[in-house]
Coordinates of C-alpha atoms in Angstrom, one line a residue:
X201 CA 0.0 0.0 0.0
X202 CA 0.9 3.3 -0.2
X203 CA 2.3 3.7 3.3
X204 CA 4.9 0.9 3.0
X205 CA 7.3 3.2 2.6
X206 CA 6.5 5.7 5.4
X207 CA 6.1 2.9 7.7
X208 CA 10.0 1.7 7.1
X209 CA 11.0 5.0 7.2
X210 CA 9.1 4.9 10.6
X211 CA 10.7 1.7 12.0
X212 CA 14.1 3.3 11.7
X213 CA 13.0 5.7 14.4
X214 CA 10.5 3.6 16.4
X215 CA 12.7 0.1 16.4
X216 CA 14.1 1.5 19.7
X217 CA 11.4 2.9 21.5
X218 CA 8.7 0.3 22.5
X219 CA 6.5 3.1 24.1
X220 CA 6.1 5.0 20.6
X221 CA 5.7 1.5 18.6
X222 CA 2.9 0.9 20.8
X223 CA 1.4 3.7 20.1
X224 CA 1.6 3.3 16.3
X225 CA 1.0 -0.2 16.4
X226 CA -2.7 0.8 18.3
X227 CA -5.8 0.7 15.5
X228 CA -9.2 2.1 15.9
X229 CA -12.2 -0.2 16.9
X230 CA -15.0 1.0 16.3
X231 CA -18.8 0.7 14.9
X232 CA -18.6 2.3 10.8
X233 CA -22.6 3.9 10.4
X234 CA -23.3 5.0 7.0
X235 CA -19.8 5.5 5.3
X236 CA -20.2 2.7 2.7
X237 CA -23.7 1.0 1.4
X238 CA -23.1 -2.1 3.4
X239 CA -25.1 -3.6 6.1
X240 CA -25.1 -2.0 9.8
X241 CA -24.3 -5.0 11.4
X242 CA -20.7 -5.9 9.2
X243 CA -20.0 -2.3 9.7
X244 CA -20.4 -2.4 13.3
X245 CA -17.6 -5.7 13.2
X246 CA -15.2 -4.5 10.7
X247 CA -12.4 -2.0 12.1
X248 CA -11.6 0.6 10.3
X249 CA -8.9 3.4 10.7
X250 CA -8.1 6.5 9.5
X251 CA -4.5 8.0 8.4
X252 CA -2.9 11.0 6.4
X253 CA 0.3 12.6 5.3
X254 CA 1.2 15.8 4.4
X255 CA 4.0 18.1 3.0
X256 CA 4.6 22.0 3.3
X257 CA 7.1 22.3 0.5
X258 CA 8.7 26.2 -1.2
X259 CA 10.5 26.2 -4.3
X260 CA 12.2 29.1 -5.6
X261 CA 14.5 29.8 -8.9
X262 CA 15.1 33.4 -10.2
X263 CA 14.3 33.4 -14.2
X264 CA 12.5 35.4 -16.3
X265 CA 9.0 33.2 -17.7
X266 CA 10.2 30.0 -16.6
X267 CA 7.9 28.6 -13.3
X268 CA 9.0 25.5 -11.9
X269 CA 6.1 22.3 -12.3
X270 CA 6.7 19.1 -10.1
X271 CA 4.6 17.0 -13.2
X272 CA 3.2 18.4 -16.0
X273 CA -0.2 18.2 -14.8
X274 CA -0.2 21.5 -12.3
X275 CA -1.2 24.7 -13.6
X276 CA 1.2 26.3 -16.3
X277 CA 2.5 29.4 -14.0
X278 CA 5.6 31.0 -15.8
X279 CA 5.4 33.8 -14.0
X280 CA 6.3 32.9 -10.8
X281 CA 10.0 31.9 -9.1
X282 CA 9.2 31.3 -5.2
X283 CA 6.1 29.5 -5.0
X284 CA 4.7 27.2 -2.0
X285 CA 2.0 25.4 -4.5
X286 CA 4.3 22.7 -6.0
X287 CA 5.3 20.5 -3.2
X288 CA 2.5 21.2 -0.8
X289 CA -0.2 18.7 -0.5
X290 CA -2.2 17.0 1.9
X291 CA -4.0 13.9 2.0
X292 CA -6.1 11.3 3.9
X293 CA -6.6 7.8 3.8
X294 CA -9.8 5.8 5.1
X295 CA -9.2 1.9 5.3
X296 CA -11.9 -0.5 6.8
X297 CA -11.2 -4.1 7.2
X298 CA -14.7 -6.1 6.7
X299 CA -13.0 -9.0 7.6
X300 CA -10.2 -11.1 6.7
X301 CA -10.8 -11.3 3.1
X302 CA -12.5 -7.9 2.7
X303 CA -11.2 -4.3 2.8
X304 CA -12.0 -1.0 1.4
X305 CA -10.0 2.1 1.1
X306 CA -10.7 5.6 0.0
X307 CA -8.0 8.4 0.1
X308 CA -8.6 12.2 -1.1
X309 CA -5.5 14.5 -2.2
X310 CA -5.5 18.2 -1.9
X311 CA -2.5 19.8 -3.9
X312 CA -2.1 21.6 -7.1
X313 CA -4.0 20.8 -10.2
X314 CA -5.8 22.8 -12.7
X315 CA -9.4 22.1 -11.1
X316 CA -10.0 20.6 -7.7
X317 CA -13.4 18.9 -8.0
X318 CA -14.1 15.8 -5.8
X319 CA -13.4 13.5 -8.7
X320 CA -10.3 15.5 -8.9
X321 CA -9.5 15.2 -5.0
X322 CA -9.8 12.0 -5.0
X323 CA -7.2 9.4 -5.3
X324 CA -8.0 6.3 -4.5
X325 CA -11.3 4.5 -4.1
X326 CA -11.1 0.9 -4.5
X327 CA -12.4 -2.8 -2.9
X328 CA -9.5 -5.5 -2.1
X329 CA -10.3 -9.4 -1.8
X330 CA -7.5 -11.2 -1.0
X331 CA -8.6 -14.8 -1.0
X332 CA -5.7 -16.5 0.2
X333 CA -1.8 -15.4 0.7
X334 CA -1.2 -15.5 -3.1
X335 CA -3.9 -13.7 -4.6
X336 CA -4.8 -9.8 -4.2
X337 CA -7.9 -8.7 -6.4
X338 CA -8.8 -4.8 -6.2
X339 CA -11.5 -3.0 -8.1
X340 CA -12.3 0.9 -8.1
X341 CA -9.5 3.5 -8.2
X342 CA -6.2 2.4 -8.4
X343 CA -2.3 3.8 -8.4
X344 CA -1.1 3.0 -11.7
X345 CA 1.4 0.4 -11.4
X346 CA 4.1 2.3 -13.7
X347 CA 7.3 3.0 -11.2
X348 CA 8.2 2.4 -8.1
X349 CA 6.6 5.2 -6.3
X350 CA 3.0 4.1 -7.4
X351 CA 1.3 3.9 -4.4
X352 CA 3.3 6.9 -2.7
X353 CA 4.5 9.6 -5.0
X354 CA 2.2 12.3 -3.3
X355 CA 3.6 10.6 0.5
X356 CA 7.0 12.6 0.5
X357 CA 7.6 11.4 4.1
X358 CA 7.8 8.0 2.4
X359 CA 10.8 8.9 0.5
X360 CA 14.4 9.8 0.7
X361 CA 14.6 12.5 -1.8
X362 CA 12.5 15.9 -1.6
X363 CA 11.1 15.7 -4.5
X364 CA 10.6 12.7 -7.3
X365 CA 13.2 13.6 -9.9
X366 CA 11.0 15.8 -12.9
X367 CA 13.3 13.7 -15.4
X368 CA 11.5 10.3 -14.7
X369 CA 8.2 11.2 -12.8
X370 CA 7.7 15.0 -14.0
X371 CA 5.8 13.8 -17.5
X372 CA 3.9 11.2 -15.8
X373 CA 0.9 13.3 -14.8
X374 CA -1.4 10.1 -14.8
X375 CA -1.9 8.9 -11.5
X376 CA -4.6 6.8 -11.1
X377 CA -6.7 3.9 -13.1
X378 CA -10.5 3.2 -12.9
X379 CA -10.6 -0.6 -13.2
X380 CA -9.4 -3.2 -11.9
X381 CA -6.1 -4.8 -10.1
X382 CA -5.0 -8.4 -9.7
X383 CA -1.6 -9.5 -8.3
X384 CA -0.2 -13.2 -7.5
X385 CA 2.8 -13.1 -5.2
X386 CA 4.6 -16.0 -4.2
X387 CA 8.0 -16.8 -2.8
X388 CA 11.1 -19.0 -4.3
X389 CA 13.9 -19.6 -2.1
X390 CA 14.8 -16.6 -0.8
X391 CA 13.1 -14.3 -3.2
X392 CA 9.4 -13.0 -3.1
X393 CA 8.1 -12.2 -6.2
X394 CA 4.7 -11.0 -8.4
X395 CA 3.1 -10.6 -10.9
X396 CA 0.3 -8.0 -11.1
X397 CA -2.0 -6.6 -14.2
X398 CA -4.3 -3.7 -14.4
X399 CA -6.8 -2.6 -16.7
X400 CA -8.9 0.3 -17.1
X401 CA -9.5 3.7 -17.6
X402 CA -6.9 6.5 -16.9
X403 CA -7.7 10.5 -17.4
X404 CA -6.3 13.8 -16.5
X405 CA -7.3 17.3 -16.9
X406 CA -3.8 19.5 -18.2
X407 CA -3.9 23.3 -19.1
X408 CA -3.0 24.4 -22.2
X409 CA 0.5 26.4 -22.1
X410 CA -1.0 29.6 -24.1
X411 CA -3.9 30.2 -22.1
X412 CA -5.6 28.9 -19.2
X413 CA -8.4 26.6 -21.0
X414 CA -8.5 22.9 -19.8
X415 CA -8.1 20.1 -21.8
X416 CA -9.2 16.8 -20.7
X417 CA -7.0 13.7 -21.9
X418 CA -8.4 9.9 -21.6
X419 CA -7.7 6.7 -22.5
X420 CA -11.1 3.8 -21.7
X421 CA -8.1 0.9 -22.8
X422 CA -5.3 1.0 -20.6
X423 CA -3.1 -2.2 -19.7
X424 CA -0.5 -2.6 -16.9
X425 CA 2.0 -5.5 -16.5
X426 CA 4.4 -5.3 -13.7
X427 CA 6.8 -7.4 -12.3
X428 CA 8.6 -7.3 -8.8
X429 CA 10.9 -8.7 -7.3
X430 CA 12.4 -8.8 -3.3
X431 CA 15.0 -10.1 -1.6
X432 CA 15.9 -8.8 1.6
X433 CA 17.1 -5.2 1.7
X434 CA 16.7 -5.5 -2.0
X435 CA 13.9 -4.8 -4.4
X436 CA 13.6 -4.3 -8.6
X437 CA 10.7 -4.3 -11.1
X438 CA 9.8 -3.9 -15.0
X439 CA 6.8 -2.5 -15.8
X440 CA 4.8 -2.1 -19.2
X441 CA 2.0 0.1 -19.8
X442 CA 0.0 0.0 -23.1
X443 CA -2.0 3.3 -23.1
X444 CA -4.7 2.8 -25.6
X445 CA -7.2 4.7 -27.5
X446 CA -6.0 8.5 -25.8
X447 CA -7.8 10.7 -27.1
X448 CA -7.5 14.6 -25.9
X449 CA -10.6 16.7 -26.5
X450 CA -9.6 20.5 -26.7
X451 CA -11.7 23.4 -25.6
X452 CA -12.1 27.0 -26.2
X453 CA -10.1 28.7 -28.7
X454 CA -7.6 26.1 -29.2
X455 CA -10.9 24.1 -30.5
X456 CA -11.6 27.0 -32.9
X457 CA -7.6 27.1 -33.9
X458 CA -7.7 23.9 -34.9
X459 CA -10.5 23.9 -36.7
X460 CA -9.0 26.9 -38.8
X461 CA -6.0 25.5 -39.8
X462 CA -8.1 22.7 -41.0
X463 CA -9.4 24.7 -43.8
X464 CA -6.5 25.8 -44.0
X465 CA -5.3 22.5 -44.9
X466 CA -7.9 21.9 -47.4
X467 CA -7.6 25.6 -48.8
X468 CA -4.9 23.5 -51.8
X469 CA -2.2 27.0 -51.0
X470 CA 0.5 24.3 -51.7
X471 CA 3.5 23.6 -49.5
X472 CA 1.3 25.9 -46.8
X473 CA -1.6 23.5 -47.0
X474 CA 0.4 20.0 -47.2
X475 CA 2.2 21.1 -43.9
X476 CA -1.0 22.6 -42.4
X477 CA -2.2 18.9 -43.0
X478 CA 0.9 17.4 -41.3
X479 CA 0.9 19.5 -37.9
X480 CA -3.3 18.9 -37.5
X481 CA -2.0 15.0 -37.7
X482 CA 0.6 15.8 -35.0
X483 CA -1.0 17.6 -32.6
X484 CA -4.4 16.0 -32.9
X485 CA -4.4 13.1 -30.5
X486 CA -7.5 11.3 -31.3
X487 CA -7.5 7.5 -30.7
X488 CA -3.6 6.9 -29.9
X489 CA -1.4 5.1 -29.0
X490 CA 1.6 5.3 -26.6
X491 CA 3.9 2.8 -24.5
X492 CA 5.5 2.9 -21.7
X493 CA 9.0 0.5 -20.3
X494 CA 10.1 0.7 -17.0
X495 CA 13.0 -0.6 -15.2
X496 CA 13.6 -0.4 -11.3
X497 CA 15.9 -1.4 -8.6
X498 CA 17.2 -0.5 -5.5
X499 CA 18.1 -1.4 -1.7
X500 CA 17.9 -0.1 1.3
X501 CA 19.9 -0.7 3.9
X502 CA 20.4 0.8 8.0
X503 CA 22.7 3.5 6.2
X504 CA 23.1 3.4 2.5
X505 CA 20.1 3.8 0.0
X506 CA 20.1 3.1 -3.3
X507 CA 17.0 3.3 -6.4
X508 CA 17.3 4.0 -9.6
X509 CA 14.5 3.8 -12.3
X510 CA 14.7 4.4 -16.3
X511 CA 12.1 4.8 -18.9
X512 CA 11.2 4.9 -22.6
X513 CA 8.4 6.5 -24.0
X514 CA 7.1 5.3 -27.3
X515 CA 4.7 6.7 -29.8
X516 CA 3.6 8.0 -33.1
X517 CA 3.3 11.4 -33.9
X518 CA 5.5 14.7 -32.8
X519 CA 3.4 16.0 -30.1
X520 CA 4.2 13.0 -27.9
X521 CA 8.2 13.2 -25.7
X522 CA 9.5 9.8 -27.2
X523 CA 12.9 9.0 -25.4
X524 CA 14.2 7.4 -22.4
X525 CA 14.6 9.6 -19.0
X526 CA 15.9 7.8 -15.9
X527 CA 17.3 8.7 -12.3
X528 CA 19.8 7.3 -9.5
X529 CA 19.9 8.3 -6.8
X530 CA 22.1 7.4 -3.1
X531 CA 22.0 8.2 0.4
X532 CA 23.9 7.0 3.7
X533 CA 22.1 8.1 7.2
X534 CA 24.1 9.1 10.2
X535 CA 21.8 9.3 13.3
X536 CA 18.6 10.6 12.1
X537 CA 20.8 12.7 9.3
X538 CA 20.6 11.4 5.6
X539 CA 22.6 13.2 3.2
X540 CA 21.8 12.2 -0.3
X541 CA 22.7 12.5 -4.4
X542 CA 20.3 12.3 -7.4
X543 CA 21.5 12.5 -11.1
X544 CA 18.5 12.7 -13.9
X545 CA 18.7 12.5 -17.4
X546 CA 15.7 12.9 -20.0
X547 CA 17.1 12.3 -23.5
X548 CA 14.8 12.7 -26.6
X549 CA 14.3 10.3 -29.5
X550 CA 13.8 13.0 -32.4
X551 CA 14.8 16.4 -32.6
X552 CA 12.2 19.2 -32.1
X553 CA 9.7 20.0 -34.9
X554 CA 10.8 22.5 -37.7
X555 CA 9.0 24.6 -40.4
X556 CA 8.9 23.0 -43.6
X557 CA 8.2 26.0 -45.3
X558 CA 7.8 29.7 -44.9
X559 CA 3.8 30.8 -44.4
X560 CA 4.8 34.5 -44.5
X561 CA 5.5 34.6 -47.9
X562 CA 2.1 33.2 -48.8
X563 CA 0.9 36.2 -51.0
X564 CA -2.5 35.6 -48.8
X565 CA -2.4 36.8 -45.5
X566 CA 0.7 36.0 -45.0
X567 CA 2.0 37.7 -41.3
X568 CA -1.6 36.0 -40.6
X569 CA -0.5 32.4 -41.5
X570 CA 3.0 33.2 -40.1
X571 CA 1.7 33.4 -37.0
X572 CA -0.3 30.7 -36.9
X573 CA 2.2 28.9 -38.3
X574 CA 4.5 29.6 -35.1
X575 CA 1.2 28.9 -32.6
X576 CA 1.4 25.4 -34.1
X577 CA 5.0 24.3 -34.1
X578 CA 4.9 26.2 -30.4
X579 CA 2.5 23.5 -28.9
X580 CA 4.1 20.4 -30.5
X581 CA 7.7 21.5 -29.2
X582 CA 6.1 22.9 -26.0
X583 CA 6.1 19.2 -25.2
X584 CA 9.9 18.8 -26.0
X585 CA 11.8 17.4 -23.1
X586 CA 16.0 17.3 -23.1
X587 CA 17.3 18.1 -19.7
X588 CA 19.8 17.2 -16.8
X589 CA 19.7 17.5 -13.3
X590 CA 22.3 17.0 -10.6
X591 CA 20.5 17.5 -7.1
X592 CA 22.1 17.3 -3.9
X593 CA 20.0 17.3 -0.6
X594 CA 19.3 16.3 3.3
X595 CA 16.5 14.7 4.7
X596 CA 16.2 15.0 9.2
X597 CA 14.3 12.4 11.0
X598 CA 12.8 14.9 13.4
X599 CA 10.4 12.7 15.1
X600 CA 8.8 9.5 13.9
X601 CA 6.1 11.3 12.1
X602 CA 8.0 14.4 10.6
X603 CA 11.3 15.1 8.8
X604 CA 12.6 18.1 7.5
X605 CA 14.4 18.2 4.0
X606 CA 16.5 20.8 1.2
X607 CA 17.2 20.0 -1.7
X608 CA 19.1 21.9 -4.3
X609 CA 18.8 21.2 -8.1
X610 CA 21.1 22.5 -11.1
X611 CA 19.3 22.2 -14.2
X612 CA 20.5 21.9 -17.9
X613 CA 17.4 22.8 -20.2
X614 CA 19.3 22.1 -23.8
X615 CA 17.8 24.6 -26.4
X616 CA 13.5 23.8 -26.9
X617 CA 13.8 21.0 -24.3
X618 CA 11.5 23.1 -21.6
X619 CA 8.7 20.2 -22.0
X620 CA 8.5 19.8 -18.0
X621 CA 8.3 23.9 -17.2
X622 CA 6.1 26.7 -17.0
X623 CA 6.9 28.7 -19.9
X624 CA 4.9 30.7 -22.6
X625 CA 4.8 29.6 -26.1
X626 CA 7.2 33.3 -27.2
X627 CA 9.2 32.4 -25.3
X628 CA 12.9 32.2 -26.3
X629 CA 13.5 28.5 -26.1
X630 CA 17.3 28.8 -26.0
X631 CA 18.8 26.2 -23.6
X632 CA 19.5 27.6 -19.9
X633 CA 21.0 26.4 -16.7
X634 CA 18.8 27.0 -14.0
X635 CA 19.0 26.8 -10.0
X636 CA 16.4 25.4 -7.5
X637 CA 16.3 25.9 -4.0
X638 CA 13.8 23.8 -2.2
X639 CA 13.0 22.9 1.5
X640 CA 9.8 21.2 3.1
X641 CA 8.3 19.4 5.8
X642 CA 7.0 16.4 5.4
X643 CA 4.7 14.4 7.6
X644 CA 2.5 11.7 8.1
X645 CA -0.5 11.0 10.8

C-alpha cells in the first residue's frame, strides 16, 4: 500500500522505542454507520482506521518566464520563481477491514492541479479481496502500477529524496486507473516475487500552455503488466503500460484554432496547405497510441540507500516526448541525518519539430499564416523534453512522524527542451541552466 514506505521509514526511528511502537502499532475499533452502502451490522464488526500525510514544500529559482512544475499536470504558471503550491499537499486515507478477506479504502488528495473537484480530489477508491496469501484482487480506483513510487508519489515522508526527480516522474501526470487490479505473489527460495495486471480507464485534466483553458485527456483501454521482485534489503521491477485509444478533447479557442487551420489545410495553397495537414495529424491526439517500459531497482539498507529507475516513452506522432529519462539516486544516514545525491537525465528520440516552409511569404495573409504557423510548431515543441539535473539534498528524521528536508537542483534545459516547465509559447527556447532551491516538511499522521 501506499504507506509501505512511510512505515520503514518509521521503523528506523520507532525500532528503539517500544512506548512510541505501541502507540503506532494501536488501530481504531469502532462501529462504521453509513460511510459505505453495506449492512449495519458488518459495519459495526469491521475495524476501520483513518491515516494521512502531508508536506509543506517552497520552491524558488530566479528566471524570467520560466515557473517550476513538479509533473506536468499542475497549472502552467511561468510567471512565478518562489512558490509554496508545487510540493505542498495534503491527504487522507480511510481503510476499513470487513473481515479477513475484505477491505476497502478511499483516500482524497489536496494539492495543485488545474481544477480541484471531488473526482479530482480523489485518489483512490477501491475494494480488495484477498482470497488467500497468493492472490490480491482490487477493483475501483487504483495507483497506476508504472514505477516504483506508485502507491506513494504524493507521500514525501515516504521517501528519501525531496522531490521525485522531474526527469522520470515530472511527464507522468497520470496517476490513477479506474478498473481493476490483480496480483499473485509468491516466494522461491529466498526471493518473493509477483506478478500484477491492471486494466482500465486513466484521465487527466492539463492546461493548455497559451492560455488557461482545460483540456481533458483519456484513455477507456489502458493495460498494466508489472513485475517485482524482493529479496531482503533489495527490491527491482519492470513494468509495461500500453496506453490505448487516448484521445484529448480540446476546448475554447484552441478548438476554434484547430478547426481553422483545417481549412486551412484543405484551402490546396501548396506547401502551406500539405504542412497545415501534417501538424493537424501531430498535434491532434485522437484514438492513440503510446507505451511505456520501465526498469527499477534499488536497496535499502540501515545507512546506505540506493534506487534507480529508467524509462522509454514510445509513440507515433511529434506531439508525444518519445525518449528514455531515468534517475539514480544514493543516500547513507548518520543518526537521524541522511545526506543524499540524485542524477537525472531525459534524452529525446527525435529532434524538435521545424518549419517545412515559410507561411509569411504566402501572397495571402501572409504575417496571418505566419503566425499561426509559429502557434502550431509552439504546442508540438512545447512538449519537448531534453534536460539534466544533478541535485544534492538532506533529509532530518525529526520525530517518527515528521522530517525536514533541502534540496538543491542544477538544471540543464538544452535549447527547446523546456517540455516539463512553465513557460509561454514566445518564449525564447534557448537552452539555460537553472538553479532550485527547495525545502519542506513532510509528515504523516
Amino acid at each position: 500500500m501506499a504507506c509501505r514506505l512511510a512505515l520503514w521509514w518509521k521503523s528506523r526511528l520507532l525500532r528503539d522505542n517500544p512506548m512510541i511502537r505501541s502507540l503506532f502499532q494501536t488501530r481504531l475499533m469502532s462501529g462504521v454507520v453509513g460511510l459505505l452502502a453495506m449492512t449495519s451490522g458488518a459495519a459495526l464488526a469491521a475495524d476501520w482506521s483513518v491515516s494521512g500525510y502531508g508536506s509543506v514544500g517552497y520552491s524558488y529559482e530566479n528566471e524570467e518566464n520560466l515557473g517550476f512544475l513538479r509533473n506536468i499536470a499542475q497549472p502552467d504558471e511561468y510567471q512565478r520563481n518562489g512558490s509554496f503550491k508545487p510540493d505542498s499537499n495534503i491527504g487522507v486515507q480511510f481503510d476499513l477491514q470487513l473481515d479477513p478477506q475484505w477491505s476497502v479504502t478511499t483516500q482524497w488528495v489536496m494539492k495543485e492541479r488545474v481544477e480541484q473537484r471531488f473526482d479530482d480530489i480523489t485518489e483512490l477508491a477501491f475494494v480488495r479481496y484477498t482470497p488467500n496469501e497468493n492472490w490480491d484482487i482490487r477493483l475501483g480506483r487504483l495507483g497506476l502500477n508504472a514505477y516504483i513510487a506508485a502507491d506513494s508519489r504524493r507521500i514525501d515522508y515516504a521517501h528519501l529524496w525531496l522531490r521525485p526527480p522531474q526527469e522520470f516522474y515530472g511527464g507522468i501526470f497520470y496517476d490513477a486507473i479506474d478498473g481493476i487490479d490483480v496480483t499473485y505473489r509468491s516466494q522461491w527460495d529466498e526471493i518473493t516475487w509477483s506478478l500484477g495486471a491492471q486494466y482500465g480507464r486513466i484521465k487527466q485534466k492539463l492546461q493548455n500552455t497559451a492560455s488557461s483553458e482545460i483540456a481533458a485527456t483519456q484513455s477507456d483501454q489502458t493495460l498494466a503488466l508489472v513485475l517485482s521482485l524482493e529479496q531482503d534489503r533489495w527490491f527491482g521491477r519492470l513494468s509495461y503500460v500500453h496506453v490505448g485509444q487516448l484521445k484529448v478533447d480540446l476546448d475554447g479557442n484552441s478548438l476554434l484554432a484547430i478547426q481553422v487551420v483545417n481549412q486551412l489545410a484543405q484551402a490546396e495553397l501548396g506547401p502551406i496547405s500539405a504542412e497545415a495537414a501534417q501538424l493537424i495529424e501531430q498535434i491532434n491526439l485522437r484514438e492513440e497510441t503510446i507505451e511505456y517500459w520501465q526498469l527499477g531497482f534499488g536497496y535499502r539498507g540501515e545507512q546506505w540507500s540506493l534506487q534507480s529507475e529508467i524509462y522509454t516513452i514510445l509513440g507515433e506522432k511529434a506531439v508525444v516526448p518519445e525518449g528514455v529519462g531515468g534517475y539514480a539516486m544514493a543516500g547513507y544516514t548518520v543518526g537521524s541525518v541522511t545526506p543524499y545525491a540524485i542524477y537525472g537525465r531525459f534524452n529525446p528520440k527525435n529532434a524538435p519539430y521545424q518549419a517545412q516552409s515559410d507561411w509569411g511569404l504566402s501572397p495571402v495573409n501572409g504575417a496571418q499564416l505566419a503566425e499561426v504557423q509559429k502557434w502550431l510548431i509552439g504546442g508540438i515543441n512545447s512538449t519537448y523534453i531534453d534536460q539534466q539535473t544533478f541535485s544534492l539534498g538532506v533529509r532530518w528524521d525529526v520525530t517518527a512522524q515528521i522530517a525536514l528536508k533541502a534540496q538543491y537542483d542544477y538544471i540543464q534545459i538544452a535549447d527547446n527542451g523546456y517540455g516539463l516547465w512553465a513557460i509561454p509559447l514566445d518564449a525564447d527556447l534557448q537552452g539555460r541552466d537553472v538553479q532550485l532551491f527547495s525545502v519542506s516538511v513532510n509528515f504523516v499522521f
